[in-house]
Amino acid sequence: AVANTAAIDAAIPRGKVSLAARIAPSTEALTTTTTAQIGREIVPGLRPLQQGPVLYADWETSWEDQRERMEAICKGHGIGALPLIRYQRMRGTLEDGLPELRAQLERMKAALLIVDSIGFACAADLKAPEVALAAMAGLAGLEITTLAIGHEAKEDNSLGKKKATVFGSVFFQNAARSVWHCRRADDD
């Protein structure tokens, strides 16, 4: 038998850093958080293959805001109680916060880390390759399944093609094991 190497189907490889991009991707991150925590497929095609505690490291907003979103997700999918996630409001940079994150992840035996968002966590010139490489290497060094949220850059319409990318250096995407570009069905 082949060992399962994905945390959530093929979208988030176990033990690797994945990147999700959208204009406002927190809802997708919270849906992924709920999926991993309760061990139930919420979004068709995102089947949890690993269930366990989730640490949500948030550089952007507050638990109150995220809780409202999580309640809406749970209500919309018939989930009676909010999943127990560990929410951590982050201050400073990702580099400064890595020791604290590592300690928390080990204490709680986390299955998934959500970083919201990689841009705010870096607090530097996101277009600089060294910033992207350092951030992604830092996350990879945690050796835990990670979903980092990136904000989408403006679409590149050159040559008549729409191309969605994460804002900043191409190395954010190149260093990730998988990259999602989340879109509503009516965005096309």
XYZ file of C-alpha atoms in Angstrom:
188
model
C 0.000 0.000 0.000
C 1.129 3.540 -0.730
C 1.357 5.812 2.305
C -1.001 8.778 2.278
C 1.071 11.921 1.844
C -1.673 14.541 1.721
C -3.361 16.286 4.599
C -6.376 17.395 2.574
C -6.730 15.304 -0.563
C -4.057 16.358 -3.049
C -4.452 20.078 -2.331
C -2.312 20.370 0.802
C 0.611 17.932 0.947
C 1.300 16.642 4.449
C 4.284 18.273 6.131
C 4.767 20.818 3.326
C 3.973 24.492 2.789
C 1.072 25.305 0.464
C -0.012 28.759 -0.652
C -3.558 30.010 -1.307
C -4.239 33.255 -3.115
C -7.352 35.309 -3.556
C -8.382 38.897 -3.061
C -9.851 38.028 0.397
C -8.829 34.419 1.180
C -9.556 34.188 4.922
C -12.849 32.395 4.305
C -11.076 29.679 2.321
C -8.512 29.334 5.109
C -11.218 29.008 7.747
C -13.046 26.417 5.653
C -9.795 24.447 5.396
C -9.313 24.856 9.152
C -12.784 23.476 9.823
C -12.248 20.578 7.401
C -8.991 19.537 9.087
C -10.334 19.964 12.616
C -13.580 18.006 12.211
C -12.307 15.514 9.634
C -15.213 16.057 7.260
C -15.319 17.159 3.619
C -16.977 20.583 3.506
C -15.938 21.834 0.076
C -16.467 19.165 -2.575
C -13.081 17.805 -3.598
C -11.248 18.916 -0.432
C -11.434 15.673 1.503
C -9.506 15.596 4.791
C -7.017 12.752 4.934
C -5.527 13.926 8.207
C -7.500 15.206 11.181
C -6.141 17.040 14.174
C -5.562 20.293 16.011
C -5.139 23.475 13.979
C -3.157 26.606 14.857
C -4.412 29.732 13.098
C -1.629 32.354 13.175
C -3.218 35.663 12.201
C -1.247 38.808 11.354
C -4.242 40.650 9.886
C -7.399 40.685 11.909
C -8.945 39.549 15.198
C -10.489 36.401 16.636
C -13.871 38.177 16.737
C -13.781 38.749 12.964
C -12.577 35.212 12.267
C -15.153 33.742 14.645
C -17.991 35.446 12.720
C -16.689 33.923 9.485
C -16.259 30.512 11.121
C -19.820 30.637 12.508
C -21.167 31.397 9.009
C -19.175 28.506 7.524
C -20.425 26.093 10.189
C -24.033 27.279 9.852
C -23.904 26.979 6.061
C -22.601 23.403 6.276
C -24.818 22.176 9.102
C -22.018 21.965 11.671
C -23.556 22.457 15.108
C -20.585 23.603 17.152
C -17.526 25.608 16.198
C -14.450 23.418 15.891
C -11.870 24.008 18.579
C -8.994 25.750 16.889
C -6.097 27.530 18.539
C -6.209 31.131 17.376
C -3.063 33.202 17.819
C -3.038 36.915 17.052
C 0.500 37.533 15.853
C 2.605 40.660 16.314
C 5.936 41.430 14.700
C 7.371 39.411 11.835
C 7.214 35.757 10.917
C 10.955 35.475 11.520
C 10.531 36.815 15.068
C 7.493 34.588 15.693
C 8.923 31.275 14.453
C 10.238 30.088 17.868
C 6.858 30.775 19.493
C 4.996 29.075 16.648
C 7.270 26.016 16.826
C 6.702 25.706 20.595
C 2.917 26.037 20.256
C 2.753 23.542 17.393
C 4.739 20.995 19.406
C 2.697 21.549 22.601
C -0.621 21.066 20.846
C 0.605 18.332 18.475
C -0.928 20.327 15.628
C -1.872 18.752 12.324
C -2.164 22.042 10.419
C -0.819 25.606 10.599
C -2.656 28.447 8.862
C -0.629 31.651 8.259
C -2.877 34.636 7.540
C -1.266 36.290 5.710
C 2.253 35.718 4.447
C 2.524 39.336 3.278
C 1.687 40.857 6.660
C 3.863 38.242 8.381
C 6.904 39.319 6.378
C 6.552 43.055 6.990
C 9.175 43.783 4.335
C 9.477 44.313 0.583
C 7.437 41.363 -0.702
C 8.934 41.749 -4.173
C 12.440 41.034 -2.849
C 13.421 37.386 -3.523
C 15.311 37.117 -0.230
C 12.167 38.074 1.736
C 10.073 35.377 0.041
C 12.786 32.729 0.306
C 13.401 33.440 4.008
C 9.680 33.324 4.844
C 9.013 30.112 2.946
C 12.159 28.450 4.330
C 11.122 29.460 7.843
C 7.713 27.856 7.391
C 9.181 24.744 5.775
C 11.561 24.426 8.729
C 8.562 23.979 11.045
C 7.977 20.622 9.314
C 4.198 20.787 9.624
C 1.430 20.909 7.066
C 0.993 24.628 6.429
C -1.406 26.740 4.417
C -0.051 30.268 3.983
C -2.470 32.868 2.682
C -1.207 35.278 0.059
C -3.028 38.181 -1.502
C -3.449 38.159 -5.243
C -1.538 40.610 -7.368
C -3.391 42.431 -10.086
C -4.107 40.092 -12.965
C -1.639 39.969 -15.804
C -3.660 40.379 -18.983
C -0.670 40.367 -21.313
C -1.138 38.310 -24.444
C -4.870 38.187 -23.708
C -4.459 35.720 -20.829
C -5.587 36.236 -17.280
C -2.876 35.056 -14.932
C -3.412 35.202 -11.188
C -0.307 35.375 -9.027
C 0.466 35.998 -5.389
C 1.576 39.553 -4.703
C 5.340 39.774 -4.302
C 8.307 37.756 -5.433
C 7.716 34.723 -7.630
C 9.602 32.741 -4.973
C 6.526 32.714 -2.718
C 4.886 30.499 -5.336
C 8.013 28.656 -6.409
C 8.877 27.637 -2.847
C 5.382 26.323 -2.072
C 4.654 22.641 -2.617
C 1.197 23.495 -3.935
C -0.479 26.770 -4.869
C -4.204 27.399 -4.985
C -5.946 30.292 -6.652
C -9.376 30.497 -5.038
C -12.211 31.942 -7.097
C -15.961 32.198 -6.724
C -17.857 30.460 -9.504
C -19.153 33.825 -10.734
C -15.628 35.350 -10.979
C -15.108 33.865 -14.452
